[in-house]
Amino acid sequence: MSATHLRPATPTGTGGGDSLIESLKSAIGAAHVLTDPSDMATRLVEDRGLFCGTALAILRPASTAEVAQCVRLCNAAGVPIVPQGGNTGLAGGGVPDGGMILSTQRLNRIREVDATNATMTVEAGCILASIQQAADEAGALFPLSLASEGSCQIGGNLSTNAGGTAVLRYGNTRELVLGIEVVLPDGRVLNDLNGLRKNNTGYDLRNLFIGAEGTLGIITAAVLKLFPKPVVRATTLVACDGPDSALKLYSRMRGANADTLSTFEYIEWAGLKMVVDHAPGCSYPMAQVHPAYCLIELTSANAHDNLDTRMEAALEAAFDAQEIFDAVIGASEAQKDALWALRENLSEAQKPEGASIKHDVSVPVSRVADFIATAKAACMTYMPGLRPCPFGHFGDGNLHFNLSRPTDMSDEDFLAAYPAFNRIVHDIVHEMGGSFSAEHGIGLAKRAELRRYKDPVALELMQQIKTVLDPVNLMNPGKVL
């Protein structure tokens, strides 16, 4: 499937063009206003290549003050701005439609680590893995963990309210933030960088901007929560006969280990086989093939916790109840990492198998097994030979319901069915009280779905908020709404 090319946005004011570029160069330095097409090429395309846009320039401010100055100049000229972090998004939220790309790449300072308050103040351009490392060096944990953590930036994580593999225990990004700093569409700076866990002083403006995908302002910094650093962990890969058994196992693990259960990920055989076939260094850890698998991890900050014993006790009970077929417990850190690699490489391992149609959905945990069975049956009825590959964060109800093309079908023919599969899957999700966008945002890809499924009163309120904060619609226009 070729990329969808967006129509360039036309500046609404009279101050655009060369004069604006020169003003921006004066504000942040000529070296940080990029206009050469070769410098901009990779920043115009969405990570999967599904959307391709245009831009006048890439702006790389190095401070909140410089961001504010760029925004004021663009606002005066009527030129749109698209905030962009690591450009790892999966919904097209960072693809420009003309105007300026404002990169947060140079906003990369960790401003403060407050060990006693268990907080870290970071700028939006900090790489997620760097934040994790800084927390670790301070003897703490920042638990947000994603496959793209080596390149994604915390500003993008905040803008999409990212999830990841630790939501079960620590919550989405929104739950990991105490305060934020935001440059508003008119260039004013909202300074709400507080580290307070109790602050009942009016409307919660912080959560207005987290998850807004840069449509209401540009998050330039945030105060993040830190947690006690786990010092022991038990990691296991468990084989079962499908989502019903996995759901029973999840209930058992939660009941026995709620205080230490950090991860409960679900993978079906089709997905695991892709990883073993295509991911370097990955191998199948069991003697036999089984229909489905669960990656489970317990963690504790107490070095005296014998998590392996607790894991073994829960698995023994699951064996006795005939909920599982087999289990492999990592005996060393290397073995635990190898089990994690089977999950972490899944998205990339799908690519050599040809085109895939991806859904990022959530349903109540009690409906996860029903959803998988119902959606698989409906999709395979629509297209015989389809290879469903559901996997994801089973314990918080978030599944990546991905569909790999039939082996005898071309990528182009398969991707033409994207709208039909969206309707099948998202209608089932909606009927089960779920969400068609669990952790990847709306961006460009899911605007029509938002109109179809979102409560109309909620949509009206969202539009009113957008109009009040950004009346000329210059902040990431065309995204979300």
Coordinates of C-alpha atoms in Angstrom, one line a residue:
M1 CA 0.0 0.0 0.0
S2 CA 1.4 3.3 -1.0
A3 CA 1.4 6.2 1.5
T4 CA -1.6 8.5 1.6
H5 CA -0.4 11.9 0.5
L6 CA -2.0 14.8 2.4
R7 CA -3.0 18.1 0.7
P8 CA -0.6 20.9 1.8
A9 CA -2.3 23.3 4.2
T10 CA -2.3 26.9 3.0
P11 CA -1.2 29.6 5.5
T12 CA -4.2 31.6 6.7
G13 CA -2.3 34.8 7.4
T14 CA -0.1 37.1 5.4
G15 CA 3.1 36.7 7.3
G16 CA 4.2 33.3 5.9
G17 CA 6.8 32.4 3.4
D18 CA 10.4 33.7 3.5
S19 CA 9.8 36.4 6.0
L20 CA 8.5 33.9 8.6
I21 CA 11.5 31.6 7.9
E22 CA 13.9 34.5 8.5
S23 CA 12.1 35.4 11.7
L24 CA 12.3 31.9 13.0
K25 CA 16.0 31.7 12.1
S26 CA 16.6 34.8 14.2
A27 CA 14.7 33.3 17.1
I28 CA 16.3 29.9 17.3
G29 CA 19.3 30.0 15.0
A30 CA 19.5 29.3 11.3
A31 CA 21.0 25.9 11.9
H32 CA 17.8 24.8 13.6
V33 CA 15.4 25.8 10.9
L34 CA 15.7 23.0 8.3
T35 CA 14.2 23.6 4.8
D36 CA 16.3 21.2 2.7
P37 CA 14.1 18.4 1.4
S38 CA 16.7 15.8 2.2
D39 CA 16.7 17.0 5.9
M40 CA 12.9 16.8 6.1
A41 CA 12.2 13.6 4.2
T42 CA 12.1 11.1 7.1
R43 CA 10.0 13.5 9.2
L44 CA 7.2 13.7 6.6
V45 CA 6.3 10.1 6.7
E46 CA 4.5 8.1 9.4
D47 CA 6.4 5.2 10.9
R48 CA 4.6 2.5 8.9
G49 CA 4.7 4.5 5.7
L50 CA 0.8 4.8 5.6
F51 CA 0.8 8.6 5.5
C52 CA 3.1 11.2 3.9
G53 CA 2.8 14.9 4.3
T54 CA 4.4 18.2 3.4
A55 CA 6.0 21.0 5.5
L56 CA 7.7 24.4 5.0
A57 CA 10.4 23.7 7.5
I58 CA 11.4 21.7 10.6
L59 CA 12.0 23.9 13.7
R60 CA 14.3 22.6 16.4
P61 CA 14.0 24.9 19.5
A62 CA 16.2 24.1 22.5
S63 CA 14.1 25.6 25.3
T64 CA 10.5 26.3 26.3
A65 CA 11.1 30.0 25.6
E66 CA 12.3 29.2 22.1
V67 CA 9.2 27.0 21.6
A68 CA 7.0 29.8 22.7
Q69 CA 8.7 32.3 20.4
C70 CA 8.3 29.9 17.4
V71 CA 4.6 29.4 18.2
R72 CA 4.0 33.2 18.5
L73 CA 5.6 33.8 15.2
C74 CA 3.7 31.1 13.4
N75 CA 0.5 32.1 15.1
A76 CA 0.9 35.7 13.9
A77 CA 1.6 34.4 10.4
G78 CA -1.4 32.0 10.4
V79 CA 0.9 29.0 9.7
P80 CA 0.1 25.6 11.3
I81 CA 2.4 23.8 13.6
V82 CA 2.7 20.0 14.0
P83 CA 4.6 19.0 17.2
Q84 CA 6.7 15.9 16.6
G85 CA 8.8 13.8 18.9
G86 CA 10.5 10.5 17.9
N87 CA 8.0 10.1 15.0
T88 CA 7.2 6.5 16.2
G89 CA 3.4 7.0 16.3
L90 CA 1.1 4.5 14.7
A91 CA -1.9 6.7 13.9
G92 CA -0.4 9.5 11.8
G93 CA -0.7 12.1 14.5
G94 CA 2.8 13.6 13.8
V95 CA 2.4 13.8 10.0
P96 CA 2.4 17.4 8.8
D97 CA -0.2 18.8 6.4
G98 CA 1.8 21.9 5.4
G99 CA 3.1 24.5 7.9
M100 CA 5.9 23.8 10.3
I101 CA 7.1 20.7 12.1
L102 CA 8.2 21.6 15.6
S103 CA 10.6 18.9 16.7
T104 CA 11.2 18.5 20.4
Q105 CA 14.5 16.7 19.8
R106 CA 16.7 19.4 21.5
L107 CA 14.4 19.7 24.5
N108 CA 16.2 16.8 26.1
R109 CA 17.3 17.8 29.6
I110 CA 16.4 15.9 32.8
R111 CA 15.9 19.0 34.9
E112 CA 15.6 17.4 38.3
V113 CA 15.5 14.1 40.1
D114 CA 13.8 14.4 43.6
A115 CA 14.4 11.0 45.3
T116 CA 12.5 11.9 48.4
N117 CA 9.5 13.1 46.5
A118 CA 9.9 10.2 44.1
T119 CA 9.6 12.5 41.0
M120 CA 11.7 13.4 38.0
T121 CA 11.2 16.6 35.9
V122 CA 12.1 16.0 32.3
E123 CA 11.8 17.9 29.0
A124 CA 9.6 16.6 26.2
G125 CA 12.4 15.5 23.9
C126 CA 14.0 13.0 26.4
I127 CA 14.1 9.5 25.0
L128 CA 12.0 7.1 27.1
A129 CA 14.9 4.7 27.6
S130 CA 17.1 7.6 28.8
I131 CA 14.5 8.4 31.4
Q132 CA 14.3 4.8 32.5
Q133 CA 18.1 4.7 32.8
A134 CA 18.2 7.9 34.9
A135 CA 15.5 6.5 37.2
D136 CA 17.5 3.3 37.6
E137 CA 20.7 5.2 38.4
A138 CA 18.7 7.1 41.1
G139 CA 17.7 3.7 42.6
A140 CA 14.1 4.1 41.3
L141 CA 11.8 2.9 38.5
F142 CA 10.0 4.8 35.8
P143 CA 7.7 2.0 34.6
L144 CA 6.5 3.1 31.2
S145 CA 7.9 0.5 28.8
L146 CA 7.2 0.3 25.0
A147 CA 8.8 -1.5 22.1
S148 CA 9.9 1.8 20.7
E149 CA 11.4 3.1 24.0
G150 CA 14.9 3.4 22.5
S151 CA 13.6 6.1 20.1
C152 CA 10.3 7.5 21.2
Q153 CA 10.2 10.7 23.3
I154 CA 8.3 11.3 26.5
G155 CA 6.5 14.3 24.9
G156 CA 5.0 11.9 22.4
N157 CA 4.2 9.4 25.1
L158 CA 2.3 12.1 27.0
S159 CA 0.5 13.4 23.9
T160 CA -0.9 9.9 23.1
N161 CA -1.3 8.8 26.7
A162 CA 0.8 5.7 25.8
G163 CA 0.3 2.4 27.5
G164 CA 2.8 -0.4 27.2
T165 CA 3.5 -3.6 29.1
A166 CA 3.4 -2.3 32.7
V167 CA -0.1 -0.7 32.7
L168 CA -1.5 -3.6 34.6
R169 CA 0.4 -2.5 37.7
Y170 CA 1.3 1.1 37.2
G171 CA -1.3 2.6 34.8
N172 CA -1.2 4.5 31.5
T173 CA 1.1 7.5 31.0
R174 CA -1.6 9.7 32.5
E175 CA -1.3 8.0 35.8
L176 CA 2.5 8.5 35.8
V177 CA 2.4 12.3 35.5
L178 CA 2.0 14.9 38.3
G179 CA 2.6 18.2 36.5
I180 CA 3.2 19.6 33.0
E181 CA 4.5 22.6 31.2
V182 CA 2.7 23.5 27.9
V183 CA 3.1 26.2 25.3
L184 CA -0.4 27.2 24.2
P185 CA -1.4 27.9 20.6
D186 CA -1.0 31.7 21.1
G187 CA 2.5 31.3 22.6
R188 CA 1.7 31.7 26.3
V189 CA 3.2 29.1 28.6
L190 CA 1.1 27.2 31.1
N191 CA 3.4 26.3 34.0
D192 CA 1.9 23.5 36.0
L193 CA 5.1 21.7 36.9
N194 CA 4.2 20.7 40.4
G195 CA 5.1 17.5 42.1
L196 CA 2.0 17.3 44.3
R197 CA 0.0 14.2 44.8
K198 CA -2.8 16.2 46.2
N199 CA -3.8 19.4 44.5
N200 CA -7.5 20.2 44.5
T201 CA -7.4 23.7 43.0
G202 CA -9.9 23.7 40.2
Y203 CA -10.0 22.1 36.9
D204 CA -7.4 19.4 36.1
L205 CA -5.7 21.1 33.2
R206 CA -2.9 18.6 33.1
N207 CA -5.1 15.8 31.8
L208 CA -6.6 18.1 29.2
F209 CA -3.3 18.1 27.4
I210 CA -2.2 14.5 28.0
G211 CA -3.7 12.4 25.2
A212 CA -4.6 15.5 23.1
E213 CA -2.0 14.6 20.5
G214 CA -0.6 18.2 20.3
T215 CA -3.9 19.7 19.1
L216 CA -4.3 21.9 22.2
G217 CA -0.7 22.9 22.8
I218 CA 2.9 21.6 22.9
I219 CA 4.0 19.8 26.1
T220 CA 7.5 20.9 26.8
A221 CA 8.2 19.3 30.2
A222 CA 6.6 17.1 32.8
V223 CA 7.0 15.9 36.4
L224 CA 6.9 12.1 36.3
K225 CA 6.3 9.7 39.2
L226 CA 9.0 7.4 40.3
F227 CA 8.5 4.0 42.0
P228 CA 10.5 1.7 44.1
K229 CA 13.0 -0.1 42.0
P230 CA 12.3 -3.8 41.6
V231 CA 15.3 -5.9 42.7
V232 CA 13.8 -9.4 42.0
R233 CA 11.6 -10.7 39.3
A234 CA 10.1 -14.0 38.2
T235 CA 9.3 -14.4 34.5
T236 CA 7.5 -17.3 32.9
L237 CA 6.0 -18.3 29.5
V238 CA 2.9 -20.4 29.9
A239 CA 1.2 -22.5 27.2
C240 CA -2.6 -22.8 27.2
D241 CA -5.4 -23.7 24.7
G242 CA -6.6 -20.2 24.1
P243 CA -8.1 -17.0 25.5
D244 CA -10.6 -18.6 27.9
S245 CA -7.9 -20.5 29.7
A246 CA -5.7 -17.5 29.7
L247 CA -8.4 -15.4 31.3
K248 CA -8.8 -18.1 34.0
L249 CA -5.1 -18.0 34.6
Y250 CA -5.0 -14.3 34.8
S251 CA -7.7 -14.3 37.5
R252 CA -5.7 -16.9 39.4
M253 CA -2.4 -15.0 39.1
R254 CA -4.1 -11.7 40.2
G255 CA -5.7 -13.4 43.1
A256 CA -2.5 -15.0 44.3
N257 CA 0.0 -12.3 43.4
A258 CA -1.8 -9.0 43.0
D259 CA 0.9 -7.1 44.9
T260 CA 3.7 -8.3 42.5
L261 CA 1.9 -9.0 39.2
S262 CA 3.4 -6.5 36.7
T263 CA 2.9 -8.2 33.3
F264 CA 0.3 -10.5 31.8
E265 CA 0.8 -10.6 28.0
Y266 CA -1.1 -12.9 25.6
I267 CA 0.3 -14.3 22.4
E268 CA -1.2 -16.9 20.0
W269 CA 0.8 -19.5 18.2
A270 CA 0.6 -17.7 14.8
G271 CA 2.4 -14.7 16.3
L272 CA 5.0 -16.7 18.2
K273 CA 5.8 -18.6 15.1
M274 CA 6.5 -15.3 13.2
V275 CA 8.9 -14.3 16.0
V276 CA 10.8 -17.6 15.9
D277 CA 10.9 -17.5 12.1
H278 CA 12.0 -13.9 11.7
A279 CA 13.5 -12.4 14.9
P280 CA 17.3 -12.9 15.3
G281 CA 18.2 -15.0 18.3
C282 CA 14.6 -16.0 19.2
S283 CA 13.8 -19.7 19.5
Y284 CA 10.9 -21.7 20.7
P285 CA 11.4 -22.6 24.4
M286 CA 9.0 -25.6 24.7
A287 CA 9.1 -29.1 23.3
Q288 CA 5.7 -29.0 21.8
V289 CA 3.6 -26.4 20.0
H290 CA 0.5 -25.0 21.7
P291 CA -2.4 -22.8 20.6
A292 CA -1.6 -19.8 22.9
Y293 CA 0.9 -18.5 25.4
C294 CA 1.0 -16.0 28.3
L295 CA 4.1 -14.1 29.3
I296 CA 3.8 -13.4 33.0
E297 CA 6.2 -11.4 35.3
L298 CA 6.2 -10.8 39.0
T299 CA 8.4 -8.1 40.4
S300 CA 9.3 -6.8 43.9
A301 CA 11.4 -4.1 45.5
N302 CA 11.9 -6.5 48.5
A303 CA 15.0 -8.6 47.9
H304 CA 13.7 -11.2 50.3
D305 CA 10.6 -12.0 48.3
N306 CA 10.9 -15.4 46.8
L307 CA 8.9 -14.7 43.6
D308 CA 9.9 -18.0 41.9
T309 CA 8.2 -19.9 44.7
R310 CA 5.1 -17.8 44.4
M311 CA 5.0 -18.2 40.6
E312 CA 5.5 -22.0 40.9
A313 CA 2.7 -22.3 43.4
A314 CA 0.3 -20.4 41.2
L315 CA 1.3 -22.4 38.1
E316 CA 1.0 -25.7 40.0
A317 CA -2.6 -24.8 40.9
A318 CA -3.3 -23.9 37.3
F319 CA -1.9 -27.3 36.1
D320 CA -4.1 -29.1 38.6
A321 CA -7.1 -27.1 37.3
Q322 CA -6.1 -28.1 33.7
E323 CA -5.8 -24.4 32.7
I324 CA -2.3 -24.7 31.2
F325 CA -0.3 -27.3 29.3
D326 CA 3.3 -26.3 30.0
A327 CA 5.4 -23.5 31.5
V328 CA 9.0 -22.3 31.3
I329 CA 10.3 -20.2 34.1
G330 CA 13.4 -18.1 33.4
A331 CA 16.2 -19.4 35.6
S332 CA 18.6 -16.5 34.9
E333 CA 18.4 -12.9 33.8
A334 CA 19.4 -13.9 30.3
Q335 CA 16.7 -16.5 30.1
K336 CA 14.1 -14.0 31.4
D337 CA 15.2 -11.5 28.7
A338 CA 14.9 -14.3 26.1
L339 CA 11.3 -14.9 27.1
W340 CA 10.6 -11.2 26.9
A341 CA 12.2 -11.1 23.4
L342 CA 9.4 -13.4 22.2
R343 CA 6.9 -10.7 23.0
E344 CA 8.9 -7.6 22.2
N345 CA 9.8 -8.7 18.7
L346 CA 6.3 -9.6 17.7
S347 CA 5.3 -6.4 15.8
E348 CA 8.5 -6.3 13.7
A349 CA 8.3 -10.1 13.1
Q350 CA 4.9 -9.6 11.3
K351 CA 6.5 -7.4 8.5
P352 CA 8.3 -10.3 6.6
E353 CA 4.9 -12.1 6.5
G354 CA 3.4 -9.4 4.3
A355 CA 0.9 -6.7 4.9
S356 CA -1.0 -6.6 8.1
I357 CA -4.1 -4.8 9.2
K358 CA -3.7 -3.6 12.8
H359 CA -6.3 -2.8 15.5
D360 CA -5.4 -1.3 18.9
V361 CA -8.5 -2.0 20.9
S362 CA -9.6 -2.5 24.5
V363 CA -12.6 -4.2 26.1
P364 CA -13.4 -4.9 29.7
V365 CA -11.1 -7.6 31.0
S366 CA -14.0 -9.9 31.5
R367 CA -14.8 -9.7 27.8
V368 CA -11.3 -10.2 26.4
A369 CA -11.8 -14.0 25.6
D370 CA -15.2 -13.4 24.1
F371 CA -13.8 -10.6 21.9
I372 CA -10.9 -12.7 20.6
A373 CA -13.2 -15.6 19.7
T374 CA -15.9 -13.4 18.1
A375 CA -13.6 -11.1 16.2
K376 CA -11.5 -14.0 14.8
A377 CA -14.6 -15.9 13.6
A378 CA -16.1 -12.8 12.0
C379 CA -12.9 -11.8 10.2
M380 CA -12.1 -15.3 8.9
T381 CA -15.7 -15.6 7.6
Y382 CA -15.2 -12.4 5.7
M383 CA -11.8 -13.5 4.3
P384 CA -11.0 -17.2 4.3
G385 CA -7.3 -17.8 4.6
L386 CA -6.8 -14.8 6.8
R387 CA -4.1 -15.2 9.6
P388 CA -5.3 -13.5 12.8
C389 CA -2.6 -12.5 15.2
P390 CA -4.1 -11.2 18.4
F391 CA -1.7 -10.3 21.2
G392 CA -1.1 -7.8 23.9
H393 CA -1.8 -6.5 27.3
F394 CA -4.4 -9.1 28.4
G395 CA -4.5 -8.0 32.0
D396 CA -5.7 -4.5 31.2
G397 CA -8.0 -5.5 28.3
N398 CA -5.9 -3.9 25.6
L399 CA -5.3 -6.2 22.6
H400 CA -3.5 -5.6 19.3
F401 CA -5.8 -7.5 17.0
N402 CA -3.6 -7.7 14.0
L403 CA -4.5 -9.5 10.8
S404 CA -1.9 -10.9 8.4
R405 CA -2.8 -11.3 4.8
P406 CA -3.6 -14.8 3.3
T407 CA -0.4 -16.2 1.8
D408 CA -1.9 -16.3 -1.7
M409 CA -3.0 -12.6 -1.7
S410 CA -1.1 -9.5 -2.6
D411 CA -0.4 -6.8 -0.1
E412 CA -2.3 -4.3 -2.2
D413 CA -5.5 -6.4 -2.5
F414 CA -5.4 -7.2 1.2
L415 CA -4.9 -3.6 2.4
A416 CA -7.9 -2.6 0.3
A417 CA -10.0 -4.4 2.9
Y418 CA -8.8 -2.2 5.7
P419 CA -12.1 -0.3 6.0
A420 CA -14.2 -3.5 6.0
F421 CA -12.1 -5.1 8.7
N422 CA -12.2 -1.9 10.8
R423 CA -16.0 -2.0 10.7
I424 CA -16.1 -5.7 11.6
V425 CA -13.6 -5.4 14.5
H426 CA -14.7 -2.0 15.8
D427 CA -18.4 -2.8 15.8
I428 CA -17.7 -5.9 17.9
V429 CA -15.5 -3.8 20.3
H430 CA -18.3 -1.1 20.6
E431 CA -20.9 -3.7 21.3
M432 CA -18.8 -5.1 24.1
G433 CA -18.4 -1.6 25.7
G434 CA -14.8 -1.2 24.5
S435 CA -12.6 1.3 22.7
F436 CA -11.3 1.3 19.2
S437 CA -8.2 3.2 20.3
A438 CA -6.6 1.9 23.5
E439 CA -3.1 3.3 23.5
H440 CA -2.1 4.6 20.0
G441 CA -4.3 7.7 19.8
I442 CA -6.6 8.9 17.0
G443 CA -4.3 11.0 14.7
L444 CA -5.3 10.8 11.1
A445 CA -6.0 7.2 10.9
K446 CA -9.0 7.0 13.3
R447 CA -10.8 10.3 12.9
A448 CA -13.8 8.7 11.1
E449 CA -14.0 6.1 13.8
L450 CA -14.1 8.7 16.5
R451 CA -17.1 10.3 14.8
R452 CA -18.8 6.9 14.5
Y453 CA -18.4 5.7 18.0
K454 CA -17.8 8.6 20.4
D455 CA -20.7 10.0 22.3
P456 CA -21.9 13.1 20.4
V457 CA -22.0 15.3 23.5
A458 CA -18.4 14.3 24.2
L459 CA -17.5 15.2 20.6
E460 CA -19.2 18.6 20.9
L461 CA -17.3 19.4 24.2
M462 CA -14.0 18.4 22.6
Q463 CA -14.6 20.7 19.7
Q464 CA -15.6 23.6 22.0
I465 CA -12.4 23.1 24.0
K466 CA -10.3 23.1 20.8
T467 CA -12.1 26.2 19.5
V468 CA -11.4 28.1 22.8
L469 CA -7.7 27.2 23.0
D470 CA -6.9 27.2 19.3
P471 CA -9.6 29.4 17.5
V472 CA -7.7 29.6 14.2
N473 CA -7.0 25.8 14.2
L474 CA -3.2 26.1 13.8
M475 CA -2.1 23.5 16.4
N476 CA -1.7 20.1 14.6
P477 CA -4.8 20.7 12.5
G478 CA -6.8 17.8 11.1
K479 CA -5.8 15.4 13.9
V480 CA -8.2 13.8 16.3
L481 CA -11.2 16.1 15.3

